[in-house]
Short mmCIF file of C-alpha atoms in Angstrom, two decimals:
data_model
loop_
_atom_site.label_atom_id
_atom_site.label_comp_id
_atom_site.label_asym_id
_atom_site.label_seq_id
_atom_site.Cartn_x
_atom_site.Cartn_y
_atom_site.Cartn_z
CA UNK S 1 -4.98 -13.51 19.50
CA UNK S 2 -8.26 -14.70 18.03
CA UNK S 3 -8.69 -13.10 14.62
CA UNK S 4 -12.30 -14.25 14.35
CA UNK S 5 -13.20 -12.34 17.51
CA UNK S 6 -11.37 -9.29 16.18
CA UNK S 7 -13.46 -9.31 12.98
CA UNK S 8 -16.82 -9.71 14.67
CA UNK S 9 -18.45 -6.31 14.32
CA UNK S 10 -15.31 -4.79 12.81
CA UNK S 11 -15.76 -1.87 10.43
CA UNK S 12 -13.24 -2.85 7.81
CA UNK S 13 -11.04 -0.81 5.56
CA UNK S 14 -8.23 -1.91 3.28
CA UNK S 15 -5.10 0.07 2.50
CA UNK S 16 -3.24 -1.04 -0.64
CA UNK S 17 0.19 0.55 -0.50
CA UNK S 18 1.71 1.58 -3.83
CA UNK S 19 0.62 -1.26 -6.14
CA UNK S 20 1.02 1.07 -9.11
CA UNK S 21 1.96 0.65 -12.75
CA UNK S 22 5.28 2.47 -12.51
CA UNK S 23 6.34 0.01 -9.81
CA UNK S 24 4.89 -3.19 -11.28
CA UNK S 25 3.87 -2.98 -14.93
CA UNK S 26 6.22 -4.27 -17.66
CA UNK S 27 6.16 -0.81 -19.24
CA UNK S 28 6.58 1.04 -15.94
CA UNK S 29 9.49 3.06 -14.57
CA UNK S 30 10.89 0.30 -12.37
CA UNK S 31 10.86 -2.24 -15.21
CA UNK S 32 12.74 0.28 -17.35
CA UNK S 33 15.25 0.67 -14.53
CA UNK S 34 15.60 -3.12 -14.13
CA UNK S 35 14.32 -2.85 -10.55
CA UNK S 36 11.10 -4.81 -10.97
CA UNK S 37 10.38 -7.16 -8.07
CA UNK S 38 9.13 -10.56 -9.25
CA UNK S 39 7.44 -11.17 -5.90
CA UNK S 40 5.73 -7.78 -5.91
CA UNK S 41 4.32 -8.39 -9.40
CA UNK S 42 2.31 -11.32 -7.99
CA UNK S 43 0.61 -9.27 -5.27
CA UNK S 44 -2.26 -7.60 -7.19
CA UNK S 45 -3.87 -10.87 -8.32
CA UNK S 46 -3.44 -12.26 -4.81
CA UNK S 47 -5.02 -9.19 -3.19
CA UNK S 48 -7.97 -8.74 -5.56
CA UNK S 49 -10.08 -11.46 -3.83
CA UNK S 50 -9.38 -9.83 -0.46
CA UNK S 51 -10.52 -6.44 -1.76
CA UNK S 52 -13.69 -8.00 -3.16
CA UNK S 53 -14.44 -9.74 0.13
CA UNK S 54 -13.97 -6.55 2.14
CA UNK S 55 -16.22 -4.62 -0.24
CA UNK S 56 -18.85 -7.38 0.05
CA UNK S 57 -18.81 -6.79 3.81
CA UNK S 58 -19.46 -3.09 3.25
CA UNK S 59 -15.82 -2.12 3.82
CA UNK S 60 -13.85 0.64 2.13
CA UNK S 61 -10.92 -0.16 -0.16
CA UNK S 62 -8.30 2.58 -0.35
CA UNK S 63 -4.96 2.82 -2.11
CA UNK S 64 -1.93 5.05 -1.83
CA UNK S 65 -0.23 6.38 -4.94
CA UNK S 66 3.42 7.28 -4.60
CA UNK S 67 3.66 10.52 -6.58
CA UNK S 68 6.46 12.61 -8.05
CA UNK S 69 5.03 16.09 -8.36
CA UNK S 70 6.37 18.15 -11.27
CA UNK S 71 8.08 21.47 -10.72
CA UNK S 72 7.46 24.62 -12.79
CA UNK S 73 9.39 23.06 -15.70
CA UNK S 74 7.60 19.71 -15.50
CA UNK S 75 10.58 17.94 -13.93
CA UNK S 76 9.80 15.57 -11.04
CA UNK S 77 10.65 16.81 -7.57
CA UNK S 78 12.60 13.87 -6.20
CA UNK S 79 14.10 13.66 -2.72
CA UNK S 80 17.88 13.34 -2.67
CA UNK S 81 17.95 9.84 -1.16
CA UNK S 82 15.48 8.51 -3.75
CA UNK S 83 17.35 10.12 -6.65
CA UNK S 84 20.54 8.45 -5.44
CA UNK S 85 18.91 5.01 -5.14
CA UNK S 86 16.76 5.25 -8.29
CA UNK S 87 18.72 7.32 -10.82
CA UNK S 88 16.56 6.01 -13.67
CA UNK S 89 13.53 8.03 -12.58
CA UNK S 90 12.71 10.71 -15.12
CA UNK S 91 10.12 13.23 -16.26
CA UNK S 92 6.65 11.68 -16.36
CA UNK S 93 7.35 8.85 -13.90
CA UNK S 94 4.75 8.64 -11.11
CA UNK S 95 3.28 11.90 -12.40
CA UNK S 96 -0.18 12.90 -11.11
CA UNK S 97 -2.89 11.49 -13.36
CA UNK S 98 -0.51 9.35 -15.40
CA UNK S 99 -0.89 5.65 -16.13
CA UNK S 100 2.32 5.03 -14.23
CA UNK S 101 0.95 6.61 -11.07
CA UNK S 102 -2.34 4.68 -11.28
CA UNK S 103 -3.31 1.47 -9.55
CA UNK S 104 -2.47 -1.67 -11.54
CA UNK S 105 -5.31 -2.77 -13.79
CA UNK S 106 -6.47 -5.78 -11.77
CA UNK S 107 -7.01 -3.63 -8.66
CA UNK S 108 -8.14 -0.33 -10.18
CA UNK S 109 -11.87 -1.21 -10.38
CA UNK S 110 -11.87 -2.35 -6.75
CA UNK S 111 -10.42 0.81 -5.20
CA UNK S 112 -12.96 3.25 -3.72
CA UNK S 113 -10.57 6.06 -2.75
CA UNK S 114 -6.95 6.77 -3.68
CA UNK S 115 -4.63 9.21 -1.94
CA UNK S 116 -1.40 10.69 -3.29
CA UNK S 117 1.69 10.38 -1.10
CA UNK S 118 5.26 11.65 -1.32
CA UNK S 119 6.95 9.58 1.39
CA UNK S 120 6.77 6.07 2.84
CA UNK S 121 3.59 6.24 4.91
CA UNK S 122 0.16 6.38 3.28
CA UNK S 123 -0.85 8.70 6.15
CA UNK S 124 1.94 11.27 5.85
CA UNK S 125 0.63 14.51 4.31
CA UNK S 126 -2.43 12.74 2.83
CA UNK S 127 -6.15 12.69 3.59
CA UNK S 128 -6.24 8.96 4.30
CA UNK S 129 -7.03 9.29 8.02
CA UNK S 130 -9.84 11.75 7.27
CA UNK S 131 -11.34 9.42 4.66
CA UNK S 132 -11.17 6.36 6.90
CA UNK S 133 -12.68 8.19 9.87
CA UNK S 134 -15.51 9.59 7.72
CA UNK S 135 -16.23 6.03 6.51
CA UNK S 136 -16.34 4.77 10.10
CA UNK S 137 -13.42 2.38 9.63
CA UNK S 138 -11.84 1.02 12.82
CA UNK S 139 -9.96 -2.03 11.49
CA UNK S 140 -7.41 -1.75 8.68
CA UNK S 141 -6.18 -4.56 6.44
CA UNK S 142 -2.84 -3.53 4.95
CA UNK S 143 -0.91 -4.90 1.97
CA UNK S 144 1.48 -3.64 -0.69
CA UNK S 145 5.10 -2.61 -1.17
CA UNK S 146 7.60 -2.61 0.20
CA UNK S 147 7.19 -4.55 3.43
CA UNK S 148 9.97 -2.74 5.26
CA UNK S 149 9.19 0.65 3.71
CA UNK S 150 5.76 1.94 2.78
CA UNK S 151 3.89 -0.93 4.43
CA UNK S 152 5.75 -0.79 7.76
CA UNK S 153 5.48 3.01 7.93
CA UNK S 154 1.76 2.92 7.15
CA UNK S 155 1.12 0.19 9.72
CA UNK S 156 2.87 2.10 12.51
CA UNK S 157 1.07 5.32 11.61
CA UNK S 158 -2.25 3.45 11.67
CA UNK S 159 -1.39 2.02 15.08
CA UNK S 160 -0.71 5.43 16.64
CA UNK S 161 -4.04 6.61 15.22
CA UNK S 162 -5.81 3.84 17.18
CA UNK S 163 -6.83 1.63 14.26
CA UNK S 164 -6.78 -2.11 14.71
CA UNK S 165 -4.34 -3.31 12.06
CA UNK S 166 -4.10 -6.61 10.19
CA UNK S 167 -1.11 -7.12 7.90
CA UNK S 168 -1.44 -9.69 5.12
CA UNK S 169 1.91 -11.48 5.10
CA UNK S 170 1.53 -12.79 1.55
CA UNK S 171 0.13 -9.45 0.41
CA UNK S 172 3.45 -7.66 0.90
CA UNK S 173 6.85 -7.91 -0.73
CA UNK S 174 10.32 -6.45 -0.26
CA UNK S 175 13.60 -6.50 -2.15
CA UNK S 176 14.71 -9.69 -0.42
CA UNK S 177 13.07 -12.36 1.71
CA UNK S 178 15.14 -11.58 4.80
CA UNK S 179 14.02 -7.95 4.81
CA UNK S 180 10.41 -9.05 4.24
CA UNK S 181 10.41 -11.51 7.13
CA UNK S 182 12.20 -9.12 9.49
CA UNK S 183 9.64 -6.39 8.76
CA UNK S 184 6.72 -8.77 9.36
CA UNK S 185 8.22 -9.83 12.69
CA UNK S 186 8.70 -6.19 13.67
CA UNK S 187 5.13 -5.21 12.71
CA UNK S 188 3.75 -8.05 14.83
CA UNK S 189 4.36 -5.83 17.87
CA UNK S 190 1.67 -3.38 16.69
CA UNK S 191 -0.47 -5.45 14.30
CA UNK S 192 -1.81 -8.90 13.67
CA UNK S 193 0.12 -10.63 10.88
CA UNK S 194 -1.74 -13.36 8.97
CA UNK S 195 -1.84 -14.71 5.43
CA UNK S 196 -4.70 -13.85 3.10
CA UNK S 197 -6.20 -17.36 3.16
CA UNK S 198 -6.51 -17.22 6.94
CA UNK S 199 -8.01 -13.75 6.81
CA UNK S 200 -10.59 -14.73 4.16
CA UNK S 201 -11.55 -17.86 6.09
CA UNK S 202 -12.16 -15.87 9.25
CA UNK S 203 -14.00 -13.18 7.33
CA UNK S 204 -16.40 -15.84 6.11
#
């Protein structure tokens, strides 16, 4: 498939999946739980030039914020499977409006719209589709974490909503290279998978 032809006349949007402080910052929840991904930490600096280029083309940069909503006592409402896998999560982690929930510092100034999500996909129970449609976006550039979780779910949801989808292979990370590569191969059935250098070159 010719990416250059795909981008000619494309109305671009970017979806940055979950590049948040509680996942990536040295003082975040995942660092405290010794679950910080070294590969994921490198993504924000790598994706900032892509976000700038898309904005320069008049595109919209969006981000999803994984969120743990507090109950009546301020305790986070955590699904059973997540609580089992991440027992270190506690009150205040990924809380709405907190530093932990926010986009990492290098990306924060580049994001036009953020949506709060409670599950893998950035589309599930959020206003992302509404925002993208209102902005006239027809082609989505997706990056973030994790490749086989939030990214893959978002990409498939974008596909069924008739967006053209481009996945940045070096803009995603998983907890293991095998899982990362397998997810990229799987997403290639519904999206175009390229690295960020190739995308920027074709974007011109």
